[in-house]
Coordinates of C-alpha atoms in Angstrom, one line a residue:
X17 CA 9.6 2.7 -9.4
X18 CA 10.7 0.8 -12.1
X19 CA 14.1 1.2 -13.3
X20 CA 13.4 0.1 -16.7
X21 CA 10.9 2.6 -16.7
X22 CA 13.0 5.2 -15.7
X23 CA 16.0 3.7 -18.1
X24 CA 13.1 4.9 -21.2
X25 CA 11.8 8.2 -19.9
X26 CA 15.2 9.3 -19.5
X27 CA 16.7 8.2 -22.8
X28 CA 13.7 9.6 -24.4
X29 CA 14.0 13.4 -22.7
X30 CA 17.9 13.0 -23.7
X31 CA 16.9 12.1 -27.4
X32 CA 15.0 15.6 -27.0
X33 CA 17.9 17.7 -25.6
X34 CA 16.0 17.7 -22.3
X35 CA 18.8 17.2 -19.3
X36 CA 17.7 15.2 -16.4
X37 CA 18.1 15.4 -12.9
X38 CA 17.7 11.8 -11.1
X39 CA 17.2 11.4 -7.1
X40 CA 19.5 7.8 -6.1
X41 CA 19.1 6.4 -9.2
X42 CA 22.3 6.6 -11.7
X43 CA 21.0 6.8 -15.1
X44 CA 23.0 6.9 -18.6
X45 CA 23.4 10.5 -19.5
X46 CA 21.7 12.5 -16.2
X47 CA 23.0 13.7 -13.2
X48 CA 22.3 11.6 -10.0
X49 CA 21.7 13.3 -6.9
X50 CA 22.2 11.2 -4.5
X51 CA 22.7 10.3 -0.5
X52 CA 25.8 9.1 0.7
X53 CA 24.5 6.4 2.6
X54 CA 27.6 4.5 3.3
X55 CA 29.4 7.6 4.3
X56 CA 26.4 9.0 6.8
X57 CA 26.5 5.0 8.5
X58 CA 30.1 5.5 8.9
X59 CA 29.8 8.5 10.7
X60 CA 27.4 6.9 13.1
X61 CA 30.0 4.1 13.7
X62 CA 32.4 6.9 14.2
X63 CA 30.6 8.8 16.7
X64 CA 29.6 5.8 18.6
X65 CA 33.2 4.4 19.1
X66 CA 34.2 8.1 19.6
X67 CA 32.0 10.0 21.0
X68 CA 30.5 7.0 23.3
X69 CA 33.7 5.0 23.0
X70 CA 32.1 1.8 22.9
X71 CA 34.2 -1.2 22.9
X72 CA 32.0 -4.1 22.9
X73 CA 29.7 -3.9 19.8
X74 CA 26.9 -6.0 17.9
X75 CA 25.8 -4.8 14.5
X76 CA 22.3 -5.8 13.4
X77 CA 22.7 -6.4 9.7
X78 CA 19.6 -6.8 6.8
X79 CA 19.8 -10.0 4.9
X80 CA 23.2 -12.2 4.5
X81 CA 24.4 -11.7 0.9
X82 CA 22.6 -8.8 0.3
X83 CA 24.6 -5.8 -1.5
X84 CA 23.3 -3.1 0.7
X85 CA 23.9 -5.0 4.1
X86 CA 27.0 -6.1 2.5
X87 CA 28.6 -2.5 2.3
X88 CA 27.3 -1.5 6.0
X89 CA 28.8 -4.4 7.1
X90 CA 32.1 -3.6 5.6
X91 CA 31.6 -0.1 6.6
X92 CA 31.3 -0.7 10.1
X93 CA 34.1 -4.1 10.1
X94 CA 36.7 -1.0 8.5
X95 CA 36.3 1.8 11.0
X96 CA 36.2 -0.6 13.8
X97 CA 39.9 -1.6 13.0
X98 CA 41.1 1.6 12.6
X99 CA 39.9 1.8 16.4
X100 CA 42.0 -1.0 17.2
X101 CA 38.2 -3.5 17.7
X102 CA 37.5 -6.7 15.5
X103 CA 34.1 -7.2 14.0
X104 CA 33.8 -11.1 13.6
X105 CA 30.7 -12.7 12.2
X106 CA 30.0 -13.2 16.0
X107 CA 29.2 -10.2 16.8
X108 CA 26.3 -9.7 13.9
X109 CA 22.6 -10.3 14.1
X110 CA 20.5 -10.6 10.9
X111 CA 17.4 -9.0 11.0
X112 CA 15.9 -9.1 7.0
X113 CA 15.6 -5.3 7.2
X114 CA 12.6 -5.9 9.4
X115 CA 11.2 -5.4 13.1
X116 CA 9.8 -8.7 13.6
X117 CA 13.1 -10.9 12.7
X118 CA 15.3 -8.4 14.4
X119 CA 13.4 -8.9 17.5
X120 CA 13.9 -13.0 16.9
X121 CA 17.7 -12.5 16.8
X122 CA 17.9 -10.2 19.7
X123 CA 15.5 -12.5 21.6
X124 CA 17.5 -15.4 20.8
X125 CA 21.2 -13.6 21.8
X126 CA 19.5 -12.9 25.1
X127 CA 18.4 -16.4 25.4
X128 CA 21.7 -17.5 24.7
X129 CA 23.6 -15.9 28.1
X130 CA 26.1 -14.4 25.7
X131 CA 28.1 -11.5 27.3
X132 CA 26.4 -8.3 26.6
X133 CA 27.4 -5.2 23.9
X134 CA 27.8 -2.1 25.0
X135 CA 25.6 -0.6 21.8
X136 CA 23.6 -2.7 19.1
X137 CA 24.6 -0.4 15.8
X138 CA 21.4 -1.3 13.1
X139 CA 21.8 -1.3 9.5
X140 CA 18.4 0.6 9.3
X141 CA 15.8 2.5 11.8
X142 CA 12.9 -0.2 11.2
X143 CA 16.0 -3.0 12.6
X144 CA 16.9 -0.5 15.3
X145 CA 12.9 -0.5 16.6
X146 CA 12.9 -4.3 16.5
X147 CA 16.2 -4.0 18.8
X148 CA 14.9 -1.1 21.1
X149 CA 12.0 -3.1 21.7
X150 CA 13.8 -6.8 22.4
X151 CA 16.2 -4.5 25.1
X152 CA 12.9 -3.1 27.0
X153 CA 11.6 -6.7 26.7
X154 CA 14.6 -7.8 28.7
X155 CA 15.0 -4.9 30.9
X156 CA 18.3 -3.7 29.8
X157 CA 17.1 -0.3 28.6
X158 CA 19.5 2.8 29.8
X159 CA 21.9 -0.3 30.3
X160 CA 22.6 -1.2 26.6
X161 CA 22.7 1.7 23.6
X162 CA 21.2 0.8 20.4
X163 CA 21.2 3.4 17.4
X164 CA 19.9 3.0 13.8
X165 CA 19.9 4.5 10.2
X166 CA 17.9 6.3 7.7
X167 CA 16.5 9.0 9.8
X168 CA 12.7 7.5 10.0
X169 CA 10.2 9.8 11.4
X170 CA 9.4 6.7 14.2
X171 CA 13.0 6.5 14.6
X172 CA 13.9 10.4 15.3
X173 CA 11.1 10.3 17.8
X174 CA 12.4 7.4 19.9
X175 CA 15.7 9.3 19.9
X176 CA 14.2 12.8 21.2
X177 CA 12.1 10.1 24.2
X178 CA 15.3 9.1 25.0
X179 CA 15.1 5.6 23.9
X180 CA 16.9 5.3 20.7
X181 CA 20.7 7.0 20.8
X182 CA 20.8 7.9 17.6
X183 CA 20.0 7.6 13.9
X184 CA 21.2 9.0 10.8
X185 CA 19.0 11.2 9.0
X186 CA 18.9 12.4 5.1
X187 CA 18.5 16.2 4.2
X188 CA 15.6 16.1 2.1
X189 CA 15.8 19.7 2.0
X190 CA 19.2 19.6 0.9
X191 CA 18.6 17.1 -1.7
X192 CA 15.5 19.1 -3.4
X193 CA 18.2 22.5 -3.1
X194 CA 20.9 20.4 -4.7
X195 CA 18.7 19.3 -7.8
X196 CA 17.1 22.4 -8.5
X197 CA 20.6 24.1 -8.1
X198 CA 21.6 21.4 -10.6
X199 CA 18.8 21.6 -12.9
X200 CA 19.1 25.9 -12.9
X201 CA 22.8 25.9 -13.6
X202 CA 22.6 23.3 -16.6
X203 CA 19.8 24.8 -18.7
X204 CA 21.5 28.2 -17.7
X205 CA 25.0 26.6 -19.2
X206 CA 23.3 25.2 -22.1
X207 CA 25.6 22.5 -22.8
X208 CA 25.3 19.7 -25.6
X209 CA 24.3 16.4 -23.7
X210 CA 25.8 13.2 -24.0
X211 CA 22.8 10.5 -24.3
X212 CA 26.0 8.1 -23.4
X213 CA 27.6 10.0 -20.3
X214 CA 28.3 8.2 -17.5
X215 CA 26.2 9.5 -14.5
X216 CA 27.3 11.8 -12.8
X217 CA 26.7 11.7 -9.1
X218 CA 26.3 14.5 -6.4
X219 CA 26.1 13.7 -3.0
X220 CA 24.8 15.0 -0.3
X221 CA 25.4 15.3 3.6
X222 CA 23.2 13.1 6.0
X223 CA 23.5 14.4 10.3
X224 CA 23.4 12.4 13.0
X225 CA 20.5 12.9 15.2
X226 CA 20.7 12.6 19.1
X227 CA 18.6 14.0 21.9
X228 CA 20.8 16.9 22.1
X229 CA 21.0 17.8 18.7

């Protein structure tokens, strides 16, 4: 999982004319496919304010500062205006990406007599557990939506119980289809490669998953 790693195996199958196909990871020269992760958490924030039309909101964010949180964070702040609703540094918990802490924050916002969100929106599935877990702790659950991201197997689970709303889920199908596609069509095309290419990135649809769907 190195990237360095991966940085030399692909510059060394480019130095042979051998094109590469990456999965998330940009590198000089290949094709990248990829997830759109900030678009698929978008359209979670979307169908919550629409489809649920929640108001009153707390996002569960990873780690202050960190790049990944960072963009959900933004994501979420962005649609939330276009709705008319304010996401102020008040209205998020950090979690560190992990059950345990999320369950501290949520345990401490309880604590605290704060009035309560409608929905706690999570930056990932293992956050949104934590959160499912600190709203059965303090009886609210049916009372208080929380929904996560990524799609985990735990997480799609919950969601079908009818605990967890929703999560966003990857096509991993559609990913392996989109690389092989990828892969067919550029050995097929036969075209010089460029060792110094800027990657070139394919995304690739996440779904929302709800009881229903």
């Amino acid at each position: 999982h190195s990237l360095e790693h991966a940085e030399a195996l692909a510059a060394n199958c480019l130095s042979h004319g051998v094109p590469i196909i990456s999965v998330d990871i940009p590198l000089t020269g290949a094709y990248c496919v990829s997830f759109d992760y900030i678009g698929a958490f978008g359209a979670l924030v979307e169908h919550v304010l629409s489809w649920h039309s929640c108001k009153r909101v707390k996002l569960v964010a990873g780690t202050v500062g960190n790049y990944f949180s960072d963009l959900r964070v933004d994501t979420c702040r962005r649609i939330m205006q276009e709705h008319g609703l304010e996401l102020g540094e008040n209205n998020i918990l950090y979690g560190d990406f992990w059950e345990g802490p999320t369950m501290e924050a949520m345990d401490k916002f309880f604590e605290s007599g704060e009035p309560l969100p409608e929905v706690f929106i999570c930056c990932n599935d293992t956050m949104a557990l934590g959160a499912l877990q600190a709203v059965k702790n303090a009886n609210k659950l049916g009372k208080i939506m929380v929904v996560g991201t990524d799609g985990a197997a735990e997480a799609i689970d919950s969601v079908k119980a009818g605990e967890l709303s929703a999560t966003v889920a990857q096509d991993s199908a559609g990913i392996g289809a989109v690389s092989l596609k990828t892969m067919v069509e550029t050995v097929k095309a036969g075209k010089a490669i460029d060792v110094n290419a800027t990657p070139e990135t394919i995304p690739v649809d996440s779904y929302i998953v709800t009881k229903d769907s």
